[in-house]
Structures are given as structure tokens and as C-alpha cells.
Short mmCIF file of C-alpha atoms in Angstrom, two decimals:
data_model
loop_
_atom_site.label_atom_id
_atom_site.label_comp_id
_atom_site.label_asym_id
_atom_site.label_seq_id
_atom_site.Cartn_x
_atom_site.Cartn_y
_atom_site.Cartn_z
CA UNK P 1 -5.53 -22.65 -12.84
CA UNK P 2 -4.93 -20.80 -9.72
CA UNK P 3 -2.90 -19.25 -7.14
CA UNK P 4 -3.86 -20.56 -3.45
CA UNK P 5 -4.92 -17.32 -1.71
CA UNK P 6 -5.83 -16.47 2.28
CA UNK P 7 -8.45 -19.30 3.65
CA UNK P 8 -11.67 -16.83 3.52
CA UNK P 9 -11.09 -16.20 -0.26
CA UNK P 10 -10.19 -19.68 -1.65
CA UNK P 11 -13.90 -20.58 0.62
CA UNK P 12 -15.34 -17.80 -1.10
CA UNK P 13 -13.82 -18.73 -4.25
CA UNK P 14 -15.38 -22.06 -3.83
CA UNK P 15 -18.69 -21.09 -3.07
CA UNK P 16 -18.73 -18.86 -6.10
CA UNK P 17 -17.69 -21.37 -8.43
CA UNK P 18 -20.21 -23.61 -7.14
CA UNK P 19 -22.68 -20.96 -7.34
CA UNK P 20 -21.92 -20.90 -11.45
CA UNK P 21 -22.03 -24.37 -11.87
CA UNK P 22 -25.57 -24.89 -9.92
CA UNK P 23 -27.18 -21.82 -11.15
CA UNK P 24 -25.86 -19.02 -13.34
CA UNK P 25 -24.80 -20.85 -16.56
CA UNK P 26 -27.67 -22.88 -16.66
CA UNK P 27 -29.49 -19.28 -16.08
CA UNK P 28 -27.81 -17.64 -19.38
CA UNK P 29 -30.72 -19.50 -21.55
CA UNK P 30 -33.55 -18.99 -19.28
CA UNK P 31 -32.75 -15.15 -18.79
CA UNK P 32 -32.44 -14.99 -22.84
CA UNK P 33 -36.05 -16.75 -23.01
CA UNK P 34 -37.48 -15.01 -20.54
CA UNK P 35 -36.34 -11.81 -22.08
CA UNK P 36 -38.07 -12.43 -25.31
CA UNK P 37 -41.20 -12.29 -23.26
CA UNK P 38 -41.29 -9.05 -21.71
CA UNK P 39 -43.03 -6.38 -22.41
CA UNK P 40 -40.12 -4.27 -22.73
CA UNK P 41 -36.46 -5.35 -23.60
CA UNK P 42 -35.47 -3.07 -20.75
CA UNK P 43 -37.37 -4.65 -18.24
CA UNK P 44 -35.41 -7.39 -15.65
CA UNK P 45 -36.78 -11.36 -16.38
CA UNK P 46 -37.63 -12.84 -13.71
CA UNK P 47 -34.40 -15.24 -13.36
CA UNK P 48 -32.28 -12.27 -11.97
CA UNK P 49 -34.28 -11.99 -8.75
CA UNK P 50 -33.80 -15.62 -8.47
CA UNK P 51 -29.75 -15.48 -8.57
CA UNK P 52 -29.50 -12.45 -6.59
CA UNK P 53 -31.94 -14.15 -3.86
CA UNK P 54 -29.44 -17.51 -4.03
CA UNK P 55 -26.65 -15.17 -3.98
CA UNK P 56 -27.36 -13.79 -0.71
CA UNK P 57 -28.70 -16.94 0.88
CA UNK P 58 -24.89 -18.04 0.07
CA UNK P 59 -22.87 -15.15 1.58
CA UNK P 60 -22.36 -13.87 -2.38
CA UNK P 61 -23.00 -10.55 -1.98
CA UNK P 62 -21.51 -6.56 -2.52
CA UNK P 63 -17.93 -8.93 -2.47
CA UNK P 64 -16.56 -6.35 -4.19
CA UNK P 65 -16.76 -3.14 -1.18
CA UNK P 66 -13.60 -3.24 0.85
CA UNK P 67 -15.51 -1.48 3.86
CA UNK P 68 -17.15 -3.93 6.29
CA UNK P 69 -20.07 -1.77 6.89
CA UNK P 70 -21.20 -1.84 3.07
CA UNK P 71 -19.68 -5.06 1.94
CA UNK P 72 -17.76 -8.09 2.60
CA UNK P 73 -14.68 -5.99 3.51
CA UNK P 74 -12.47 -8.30 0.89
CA UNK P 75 -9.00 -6.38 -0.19
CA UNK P 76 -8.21 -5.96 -3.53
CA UNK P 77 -6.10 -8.61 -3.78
CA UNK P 78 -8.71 -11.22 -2.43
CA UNK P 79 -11.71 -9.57 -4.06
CA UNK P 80 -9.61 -10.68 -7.57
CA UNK P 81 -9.92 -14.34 -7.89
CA UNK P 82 -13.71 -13.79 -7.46
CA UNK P 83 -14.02 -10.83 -9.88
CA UNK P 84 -12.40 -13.29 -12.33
CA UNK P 85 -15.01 -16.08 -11.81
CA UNK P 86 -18.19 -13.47 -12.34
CA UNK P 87 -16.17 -12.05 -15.41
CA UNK P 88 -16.95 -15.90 -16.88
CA UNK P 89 -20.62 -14.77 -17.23
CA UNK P 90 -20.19 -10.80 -17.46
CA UNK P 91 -24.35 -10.48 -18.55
CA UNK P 92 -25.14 -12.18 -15.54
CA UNK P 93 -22.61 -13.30 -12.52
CA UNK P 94 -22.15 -9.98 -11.33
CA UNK P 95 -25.37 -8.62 -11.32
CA UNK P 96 -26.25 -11.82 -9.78
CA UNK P 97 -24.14 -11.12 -7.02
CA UNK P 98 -24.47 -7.47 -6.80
CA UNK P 99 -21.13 -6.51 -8.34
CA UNK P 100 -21.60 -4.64 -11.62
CA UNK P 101 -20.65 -1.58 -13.26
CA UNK P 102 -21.31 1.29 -13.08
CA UNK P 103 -23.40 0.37 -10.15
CA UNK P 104 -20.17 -0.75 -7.84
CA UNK P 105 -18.54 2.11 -8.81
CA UNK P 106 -21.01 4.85 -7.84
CA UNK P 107 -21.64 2.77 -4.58
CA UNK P 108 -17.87 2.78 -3.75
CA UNK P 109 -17.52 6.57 -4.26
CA UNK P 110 -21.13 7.31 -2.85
CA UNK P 111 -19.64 5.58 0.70
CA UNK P 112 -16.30 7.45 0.37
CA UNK P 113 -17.52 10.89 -0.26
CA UNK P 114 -21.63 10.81 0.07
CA UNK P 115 -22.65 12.39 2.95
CA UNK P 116 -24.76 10.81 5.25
CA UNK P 117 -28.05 11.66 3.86
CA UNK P 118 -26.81 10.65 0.25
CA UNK P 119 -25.84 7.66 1.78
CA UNK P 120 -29.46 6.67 3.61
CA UNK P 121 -31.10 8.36 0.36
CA UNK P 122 -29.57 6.45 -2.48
CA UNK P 123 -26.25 4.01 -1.18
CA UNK P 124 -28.65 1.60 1.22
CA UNK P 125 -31.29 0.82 -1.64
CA UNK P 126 -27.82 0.08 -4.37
CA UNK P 127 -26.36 -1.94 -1.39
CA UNK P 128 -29.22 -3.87 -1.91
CA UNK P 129 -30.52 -4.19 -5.21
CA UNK P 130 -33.49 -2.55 -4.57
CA UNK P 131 -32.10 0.20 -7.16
CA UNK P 132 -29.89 0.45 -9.91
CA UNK P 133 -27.99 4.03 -10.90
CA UNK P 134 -25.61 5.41 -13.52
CA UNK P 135 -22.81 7.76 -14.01
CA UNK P 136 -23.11 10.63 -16.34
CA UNK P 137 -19.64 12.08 -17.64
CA UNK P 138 -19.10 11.54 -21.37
CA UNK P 139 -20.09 13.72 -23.85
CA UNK P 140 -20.90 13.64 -27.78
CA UNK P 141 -19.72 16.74 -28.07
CA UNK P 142 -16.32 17.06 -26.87
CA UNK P 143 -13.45 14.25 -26.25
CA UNK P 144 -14.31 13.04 -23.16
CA UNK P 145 -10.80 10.84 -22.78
CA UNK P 146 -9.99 14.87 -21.37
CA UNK P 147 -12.46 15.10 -18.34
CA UNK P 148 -11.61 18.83 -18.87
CA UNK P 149 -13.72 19.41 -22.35
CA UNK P 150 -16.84 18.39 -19.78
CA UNK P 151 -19.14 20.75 -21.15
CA UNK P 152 -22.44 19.91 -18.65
CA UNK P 153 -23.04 22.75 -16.85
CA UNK P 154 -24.36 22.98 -12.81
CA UNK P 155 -24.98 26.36 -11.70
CA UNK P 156 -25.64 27.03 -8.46
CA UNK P 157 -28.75 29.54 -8.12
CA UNK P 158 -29.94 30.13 -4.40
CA UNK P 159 -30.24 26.68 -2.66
CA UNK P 160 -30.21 24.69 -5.99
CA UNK P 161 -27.97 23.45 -8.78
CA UNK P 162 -29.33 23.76 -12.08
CA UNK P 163 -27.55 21.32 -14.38
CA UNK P 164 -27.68 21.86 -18.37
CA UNK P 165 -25.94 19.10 -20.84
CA UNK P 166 -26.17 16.31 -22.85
CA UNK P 167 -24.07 12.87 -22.05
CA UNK P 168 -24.26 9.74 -23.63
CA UNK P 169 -23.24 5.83 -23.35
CA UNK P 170 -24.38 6.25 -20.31
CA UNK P 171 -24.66 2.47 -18.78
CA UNK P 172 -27.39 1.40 -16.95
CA UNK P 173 -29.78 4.91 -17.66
CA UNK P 174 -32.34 2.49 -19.84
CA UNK P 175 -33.00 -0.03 -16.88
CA UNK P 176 -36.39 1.01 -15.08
CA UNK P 177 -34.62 0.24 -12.12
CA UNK P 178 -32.20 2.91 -12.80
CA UNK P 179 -32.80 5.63 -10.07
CA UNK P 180 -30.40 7.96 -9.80
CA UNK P 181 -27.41 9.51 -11.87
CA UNK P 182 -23.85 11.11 -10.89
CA UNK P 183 -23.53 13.60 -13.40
CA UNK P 184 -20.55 15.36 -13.45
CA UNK P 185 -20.20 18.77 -15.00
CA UNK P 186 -18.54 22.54 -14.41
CA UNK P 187 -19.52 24.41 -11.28
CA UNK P 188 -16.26 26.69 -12.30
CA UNK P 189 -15.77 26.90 -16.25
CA UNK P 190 -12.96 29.43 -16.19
CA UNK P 191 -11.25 28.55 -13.02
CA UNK P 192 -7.16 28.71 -13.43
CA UNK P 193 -6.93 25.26 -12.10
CA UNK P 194 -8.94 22.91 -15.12
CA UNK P 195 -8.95 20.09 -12.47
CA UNK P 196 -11.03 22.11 -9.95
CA UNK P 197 -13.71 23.40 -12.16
CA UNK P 198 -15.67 20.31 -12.32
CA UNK P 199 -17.78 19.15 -9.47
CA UNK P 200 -21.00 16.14 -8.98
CA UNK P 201 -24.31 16.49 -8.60
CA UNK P 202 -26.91 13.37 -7.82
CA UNK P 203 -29.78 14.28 -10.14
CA UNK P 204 -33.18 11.61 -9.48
CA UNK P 205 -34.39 10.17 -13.02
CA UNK P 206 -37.53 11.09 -12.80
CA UNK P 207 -36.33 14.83 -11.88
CA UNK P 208 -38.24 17.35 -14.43
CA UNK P 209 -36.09 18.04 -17.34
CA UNK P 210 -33.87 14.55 -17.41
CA UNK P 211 -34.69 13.19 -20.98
CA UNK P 212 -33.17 9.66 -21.63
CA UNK P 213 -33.56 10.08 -25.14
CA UNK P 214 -32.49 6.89 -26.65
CA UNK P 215 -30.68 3.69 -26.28
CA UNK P 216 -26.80 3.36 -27.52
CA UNK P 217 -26.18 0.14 -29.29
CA UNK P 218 -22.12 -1.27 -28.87
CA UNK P 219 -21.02 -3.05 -31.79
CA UNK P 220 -24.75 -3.25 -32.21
CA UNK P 221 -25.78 -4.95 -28.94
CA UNK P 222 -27.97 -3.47 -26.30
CA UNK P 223 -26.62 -4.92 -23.46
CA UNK P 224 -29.98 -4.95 -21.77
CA UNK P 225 -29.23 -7.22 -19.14
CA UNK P 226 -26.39 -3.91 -17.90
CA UNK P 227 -29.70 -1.61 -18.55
CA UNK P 228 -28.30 -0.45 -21.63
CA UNK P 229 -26.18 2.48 -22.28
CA UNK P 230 -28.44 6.04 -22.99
CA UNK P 231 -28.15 9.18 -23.96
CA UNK P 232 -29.19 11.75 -21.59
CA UNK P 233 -30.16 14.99 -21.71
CA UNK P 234 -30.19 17.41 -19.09
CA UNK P 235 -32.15 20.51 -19.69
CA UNK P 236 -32.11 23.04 -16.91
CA UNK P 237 -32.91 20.21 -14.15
CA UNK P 238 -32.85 21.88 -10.87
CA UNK P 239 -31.84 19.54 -8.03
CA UNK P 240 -31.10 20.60 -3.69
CA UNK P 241 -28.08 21.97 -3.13
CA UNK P 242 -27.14 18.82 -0.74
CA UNK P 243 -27.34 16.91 -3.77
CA UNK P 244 -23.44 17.86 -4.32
CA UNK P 245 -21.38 15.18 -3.87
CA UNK P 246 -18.54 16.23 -1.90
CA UNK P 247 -17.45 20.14 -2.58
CA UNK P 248 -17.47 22.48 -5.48
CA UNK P 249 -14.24 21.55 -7.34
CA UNK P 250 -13.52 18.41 -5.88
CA UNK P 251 -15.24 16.54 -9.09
CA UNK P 252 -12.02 15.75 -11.18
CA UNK P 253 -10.72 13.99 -7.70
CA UNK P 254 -13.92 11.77 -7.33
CA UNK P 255 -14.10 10.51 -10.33
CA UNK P 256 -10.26 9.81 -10.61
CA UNK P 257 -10.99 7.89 -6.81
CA UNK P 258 -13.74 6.36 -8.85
CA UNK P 259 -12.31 4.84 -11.64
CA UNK P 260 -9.25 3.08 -10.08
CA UNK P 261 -11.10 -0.18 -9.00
CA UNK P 262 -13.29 0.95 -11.37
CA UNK P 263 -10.38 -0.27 -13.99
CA UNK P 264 -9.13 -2.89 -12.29
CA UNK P 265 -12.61 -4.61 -11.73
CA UNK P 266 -12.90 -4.72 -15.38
CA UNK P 267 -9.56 -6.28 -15.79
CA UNK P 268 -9.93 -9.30 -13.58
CA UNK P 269 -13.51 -9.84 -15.42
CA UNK P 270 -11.35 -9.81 -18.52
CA UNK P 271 -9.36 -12.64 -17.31
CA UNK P 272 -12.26 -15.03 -16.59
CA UNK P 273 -13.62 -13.97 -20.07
CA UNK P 274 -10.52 -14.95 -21.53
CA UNK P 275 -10.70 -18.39 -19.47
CA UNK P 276 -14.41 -18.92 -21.14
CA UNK P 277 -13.03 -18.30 -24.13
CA UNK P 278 -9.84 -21.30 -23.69
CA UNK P 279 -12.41 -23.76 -22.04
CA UNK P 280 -14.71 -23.14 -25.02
CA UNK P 281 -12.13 -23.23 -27.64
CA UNK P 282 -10.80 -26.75 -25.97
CA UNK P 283 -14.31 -28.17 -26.41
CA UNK P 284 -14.54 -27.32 -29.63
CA UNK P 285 -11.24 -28.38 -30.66
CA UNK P 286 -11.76 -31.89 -29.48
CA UNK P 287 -14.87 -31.89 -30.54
CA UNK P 288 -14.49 -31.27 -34.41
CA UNK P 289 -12.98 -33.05 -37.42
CA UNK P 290 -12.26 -31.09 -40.62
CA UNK P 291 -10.30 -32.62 -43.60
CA UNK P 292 -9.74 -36.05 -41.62
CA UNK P 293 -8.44 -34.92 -38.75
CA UNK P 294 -9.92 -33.72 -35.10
CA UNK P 295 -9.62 -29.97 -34.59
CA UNK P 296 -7.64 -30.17 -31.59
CA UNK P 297 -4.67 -32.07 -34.25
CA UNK P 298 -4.11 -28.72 -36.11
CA UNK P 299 -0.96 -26.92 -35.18
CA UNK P 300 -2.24 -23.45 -35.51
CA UNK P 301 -5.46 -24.49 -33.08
CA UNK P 302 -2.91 -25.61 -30.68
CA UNK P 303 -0.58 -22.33 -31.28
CA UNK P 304 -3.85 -20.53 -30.33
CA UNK P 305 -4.58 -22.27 -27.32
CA UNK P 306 -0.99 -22.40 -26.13
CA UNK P 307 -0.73 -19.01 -27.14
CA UNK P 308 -3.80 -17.99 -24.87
CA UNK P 309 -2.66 -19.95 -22.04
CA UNK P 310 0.32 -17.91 -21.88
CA UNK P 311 -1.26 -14.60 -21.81
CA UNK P 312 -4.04 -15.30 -19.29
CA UNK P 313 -1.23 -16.49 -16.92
CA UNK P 314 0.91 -13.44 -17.57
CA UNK P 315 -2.21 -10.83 -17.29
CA UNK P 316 -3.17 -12.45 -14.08
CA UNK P 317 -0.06 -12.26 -12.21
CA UNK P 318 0.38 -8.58 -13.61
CA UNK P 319 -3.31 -7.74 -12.44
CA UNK P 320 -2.44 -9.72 -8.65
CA UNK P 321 0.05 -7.38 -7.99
CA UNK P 322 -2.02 -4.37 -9.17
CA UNK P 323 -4.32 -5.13 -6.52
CA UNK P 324 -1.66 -6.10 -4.00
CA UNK P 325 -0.02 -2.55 -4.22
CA UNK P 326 -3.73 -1.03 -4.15
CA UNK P 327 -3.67 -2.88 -1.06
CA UNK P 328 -0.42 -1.68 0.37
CA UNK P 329 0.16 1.53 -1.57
CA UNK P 330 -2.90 3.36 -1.84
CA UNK P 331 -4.26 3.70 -5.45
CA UNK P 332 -2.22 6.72 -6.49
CA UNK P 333 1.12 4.29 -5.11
CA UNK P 334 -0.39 1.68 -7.73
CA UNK P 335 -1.23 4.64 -10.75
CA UNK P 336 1.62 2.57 -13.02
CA UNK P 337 0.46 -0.90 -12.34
CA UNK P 338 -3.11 0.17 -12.86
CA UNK P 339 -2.42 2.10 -15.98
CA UNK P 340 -0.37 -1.11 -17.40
CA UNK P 341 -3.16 -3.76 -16.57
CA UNK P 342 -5.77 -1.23 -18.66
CA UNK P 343 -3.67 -1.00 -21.55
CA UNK P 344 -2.26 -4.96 -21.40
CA UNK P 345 -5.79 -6.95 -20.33
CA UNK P 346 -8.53 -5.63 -22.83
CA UNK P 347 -5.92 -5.88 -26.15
CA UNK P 348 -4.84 -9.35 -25.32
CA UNK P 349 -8.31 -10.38 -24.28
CA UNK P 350 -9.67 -9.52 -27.83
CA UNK P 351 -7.20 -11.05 -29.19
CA UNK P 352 -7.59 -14.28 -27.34
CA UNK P 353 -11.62 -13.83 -27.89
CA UNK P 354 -10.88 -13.69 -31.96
CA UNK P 355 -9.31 -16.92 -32.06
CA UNK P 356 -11.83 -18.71 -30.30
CA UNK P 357 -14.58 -17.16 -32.80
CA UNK P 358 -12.18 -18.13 -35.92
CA UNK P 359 -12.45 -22.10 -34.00
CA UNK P 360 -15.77 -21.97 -34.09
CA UNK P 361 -16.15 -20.40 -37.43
CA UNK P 362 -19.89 -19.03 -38.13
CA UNK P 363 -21.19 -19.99 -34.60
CA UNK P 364 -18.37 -17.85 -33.34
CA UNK P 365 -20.15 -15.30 -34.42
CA UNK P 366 -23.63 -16.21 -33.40
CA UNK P 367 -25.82 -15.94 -30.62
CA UNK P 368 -25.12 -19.50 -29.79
CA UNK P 369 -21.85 -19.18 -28.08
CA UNK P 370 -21.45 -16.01 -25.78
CA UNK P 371 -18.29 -15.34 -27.97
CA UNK P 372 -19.21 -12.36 -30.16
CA UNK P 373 -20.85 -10.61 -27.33
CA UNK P 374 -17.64 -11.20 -25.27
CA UNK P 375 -15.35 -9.88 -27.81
CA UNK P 376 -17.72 -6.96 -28.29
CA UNK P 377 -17.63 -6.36 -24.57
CA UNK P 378 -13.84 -6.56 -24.10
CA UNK P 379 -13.22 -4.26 -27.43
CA UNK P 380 -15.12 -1.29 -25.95
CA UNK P 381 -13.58 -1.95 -22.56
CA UNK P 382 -9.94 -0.54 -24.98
CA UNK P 383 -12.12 3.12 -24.53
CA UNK P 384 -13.95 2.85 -21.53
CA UNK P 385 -12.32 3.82 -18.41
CA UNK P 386 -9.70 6.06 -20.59
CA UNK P 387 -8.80 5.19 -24.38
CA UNK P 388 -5.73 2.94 -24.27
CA UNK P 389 -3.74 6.30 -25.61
CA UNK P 390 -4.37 8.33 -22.59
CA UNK P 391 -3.03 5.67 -20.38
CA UNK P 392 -0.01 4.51 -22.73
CA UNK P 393 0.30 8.76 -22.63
CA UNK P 394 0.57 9.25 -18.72
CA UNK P 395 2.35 5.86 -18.26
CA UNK P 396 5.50 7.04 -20.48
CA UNK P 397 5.97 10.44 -19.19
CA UNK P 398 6.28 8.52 -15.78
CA UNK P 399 8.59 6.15 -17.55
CA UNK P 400 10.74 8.57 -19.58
CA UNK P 401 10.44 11.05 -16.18
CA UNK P 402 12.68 8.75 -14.53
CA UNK P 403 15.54 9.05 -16.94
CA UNK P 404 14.71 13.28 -17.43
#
């Protein structure tokens, strides 16, 4: 199902879908295969330089970068629809189509507040593909859902900032192709203000002193496909000056300006993993007898589907406006909205994702259907971005400040 949008997105839309059909499901297997054959889990199979090359060839490319310069200058609202579709094959579509976290993210806020030799340096290669990157802010040692406990130091000393910390589920920092981090860290521990003593730094991986120590498994997967998720270690690596993104203090800001679209990119993936998850439960159910009669007869199987139906319909409209009032209102006009659709998509998602593993009993939780890695991606997604508490926090003081 879906909403008819503005003639350039429902062509789009078209294009894309077409563009899953012909080439990235029947990919999933072949990248899998492929992968088993590396040298190195880490390294790309060959499959992805395929897609991306397809991609291109098809107008399917950076969709998701509202500025026409950098991408395909798609609002919010039209850039949705297609976020949905890649979010049907999360490993894969929008990598495929140069879309994925956390490398849309640091491309988005290297174009806002890079300068323009940051921009030439490190935003043209990501633009792309010819690089991947990652964004260093949480810690192990303090609770990172408070940007404020950032512990990383960056001290400036003459014309350099020397940064000293250690981050970790870091996405994308075990992918050879991973070139560059955003680390974010204090320029000004005791400054009154806690949201102007952090500031960000662009720190090379191969800079002397950057240890990616090890890979971070979530729920035990790898995720190599994303490049993984690392811990880092940053011991006394001394970077240029001009490597600060932005000014001193202005950190907090970016990475709040970062993680708006940020969260709402996630969300509309969400939806077309949730839309996976109906079409595969369907299949199954009609496909399936147990104690004489087709799966699809049950009345809790149909509760389930019925019930998930319901929900994806309900998220998407509250996720459309989201990006409408993004759109209309800025991001800070949409803070509710976007604070609502983090909370609301990820929980029901998971919830939508368990049923269809209970249909399809053990292979629900194999590696034959992409269901257990699906429900594994949408679970963390309830803690990245901001633990589902923070937001619930910040959206009820709003709430309850209207009746103060």
C-alpha cells in the first residue's frame, strides 16, 4: 500500500522498486556467498560494486541529500516512500544506493557545517562511494544517552588538536573502506554551559594513535555488510587544527542537526522492514498446514497479520507528517513529531518482526529468512539515536509544559 505522492517521487519510487525486484533481492544470496569467500569478513564482495554501479546508471543515487549540489535534492517528505523501499533490504538497498548510516549522516552534516576543504577532502569521495566513514560519540565508560558525560578529550596545543578517548559501537570503523571518523569530544570540560563544551574533530584512520581494537557483535551479529560496529581508541592522536568541524563549542549543536534525519531515516527503513516482515508472514501462512488446516486458517495468524497491517499504516502516516513538518517547520518545529516516530516505529516494528519469527517457527530464527537479523536490527534501533527513555523524557516535559 501507498499514498500517491508528487510525479518525480512516485517515478522514483518506481524505479526503485524495480531496481529490488531485478537486482537487490536476488543479490542478498550472492553477497552472503561471496562473503564466505573473502579473505576477510570485513572486506566488500564483489556484488556491492555491481548494485551501486546499476544504481547510478538508474538515477538511484545519494536520494537521501536534500541539497541539489550533493544529492537528488528530494524533501523529506518525498525522500520517505523511498527510504521505506531500501529499509526492505536494510544489509543491502541502501548501501546499494548510497544511502546508509552513519555514512548519510556524516555526509549531511559534513555539507552543512564542513568547510570547504573538509568538504573537497573527505564529502566528494562519501558522495561517491569511493569512501566509507564513521561517527565516534559513545562511550563505555559513561551513559552516552547524556552527550554531556562525553569523556573524549581534544586539546588544542599550538596548531593541532590532540584527541584522547575511547568510543565504541562505532558503525562502519571495521570496513577497510572506512576513512575517516567524526569524533566528538570536550574542547571545554568545565565550561558553565555543558552544551558548549563539546566540539568535532575529523581524525583520518590511519592517523598514528587511532586503535580500532575490536569488532562489537549486536545480538551477536557483525553486521559486516554496515562495516561492523568497533571500538576505538584514541590515544593522544594529533590531527590540523582545520580538522574542527565548525567552532569550538558548537559540537552538542552538530550532532543534535545530525541526528534529526538521522532518526527519521531509520524510521521509514523500519516501515519497509515491517512490510518484509507481513509479505513474508502471508507466504508462509498460505503456504503451511499444521493439524489439518492451512496456516493462513488460524485465527491468531490472522490477528497477527491484521494486527500488523494496522500498525504499519498508522506508523507511516505518523512518520509522513514528521517529514512534512521537517519540510515546512525546520527540524527543531518538528522536535515532537520526531521524538514520537523514535519512540512509536522501532517498539512496534519488533513487535511485528516477533510474530513473523513465531509463523515461521525455527526458520524464524535462522539464517534462512532475513527475520532474526531484522528483529535484531530494529531492537537496537530502541537505543540508538537516544534510548526510547530520553525521548519519552523530553517529549513529556513538552507535553505536561503546556498545561504548567
Amino acid at each position: 500500500m501507498h499514498f500517491a505522492f508528487d510525479a518525480r517521487t512516485e517515478e522514483l519510487r518506481e524505479r526503485l522498486l524495480a531496481f529490488m525486484e531485478e537486482h537487490v533481492y536476488p543479490a542478498e544470496a550472492v553477497a552472503a556467498a561471496q562473503r564466505a569467500e573473502l579473505a576477510s569478513p570485513w572486506d566488500t564482495p564483489a556484488v556491492f560494486g555491481e548494485l551501486r554501479a546499476e544504481a547510478r546508471s538508474r538515477g538511484l543515487w545519494n536520494l537521501f541529500l536534500p541539497d541539489p549540489e550533493h544529492g537528488a535534492g528530494l524533501t523529506n517528505l518525498q525522500y520517505a516512500p523511498l527510504a521505506e523501499i531500501t529499509g526492505r533490504s536494510p544489509h543491502l538497498a541502501p548501501m546499494a544506493v548510497n544511502c546508509a548510516a552513519p555514512d548519510t549522516g556524516n555526509m549531511e552534516l559534513l555539507a552543512q557545517f564542513g568547510s570547504e576543504e573538509q568538504k573537497k577532502q573527505w564529502l566528494e569521495p562519501l558522495l561517491s562511494a569511493e569512501i566509507r566513514s564513521a561517527f565516534a560519540m559513545t562511550e563505555p565508560g559513561v551513559a552516552s544517552s547524556d552527550a554531556a558525560n562525553i569523556e573524549t578529550r581534544i586539546e588544542r596545543v599550538g596548531d593541532e588538536y590532540v584527541i584522547t578517548g575511547r568510543k565504541w559501537f562505532i558503525s562502519g570503523a571495521m570496513s577497510p573502506d572506512c576513512r575517516v571518523f567524526i569524533v566528538m569530544g570536550k574542547t571545554d570540560p568545565q565550561g558553565a554551559d555543558p552544551r558548549r563544551r563539546q566540539s568535532m574533530v575529523l581524525v583520518p584512520r590511519d592517523a598514528p594513535g587511532v586503535e580500532v581494537r575490536r569488532a562489537m557483535t549486536v545480538y551477536g551479529y557483525e553486521d559486516h555488510d554496515h562495516g561492523g560496529h568497533a571500538e576505538v581508541v584514541f590515544d593522544g592522536v594529533r590531527v590540523p587544527a582545520s580538522n574542527l568541524i565548525g567552532e569550538e563549542g558548537s559540537g552538542f549543536a552538530i550532532a543534535q542537526a545530525r541526528l534529526g534525519p538521522g532518526r527519521i531515516h531509520h524510521c521509514m527503513r523500519l516501515i519497509g522492514m515491517a512490510e518484509r516482515a507481513i509479505e513474508l508472514m502471508c507466504r508462509r501462512a498460505l503456504d503451511r498446514t499444521a493439524f489439518g488446516r492451512p496456516l493462513a486458517a488460524q485465527g491468531v495468524v490472522r490477528n497477527w497479520i491484521a494486527d500488523a497491517r494496522v500498525t504499519v499504516e498508522q506508523l507511516r502516516l505518523l512518520v509522513l507528517k514528521t517529514a512534512w513538518l521537517m519540510d515546512t517547520a525546520g527540524n527543531r518545529g518538528a522536535h515532537t513529531e520526531i521524538q514520537a516516530i523514535k519512540i512509536a516505529t522501532p517498539r512496534a516494528v519488533v513487535g511485528i518482526l516477533d510474530d513473523a519469527v513465531q509463523l515461521h517457527g525455527a526458520g524464524g530464527v535462522s539464517q534462512d529468512f532475513p527475520l532474526a537479523e531484522l528483529w535484531a536490527a530494529a531492537r537496537t534501533l530502541r537505543l540508538a539515536d537516544g534510548p526510547d527513555e530520553v525521548h519519552q523524557r523530553s517529549l513529556a516535559r513538552r507535553e505536561l509544559g503546556r498545561y504548567a
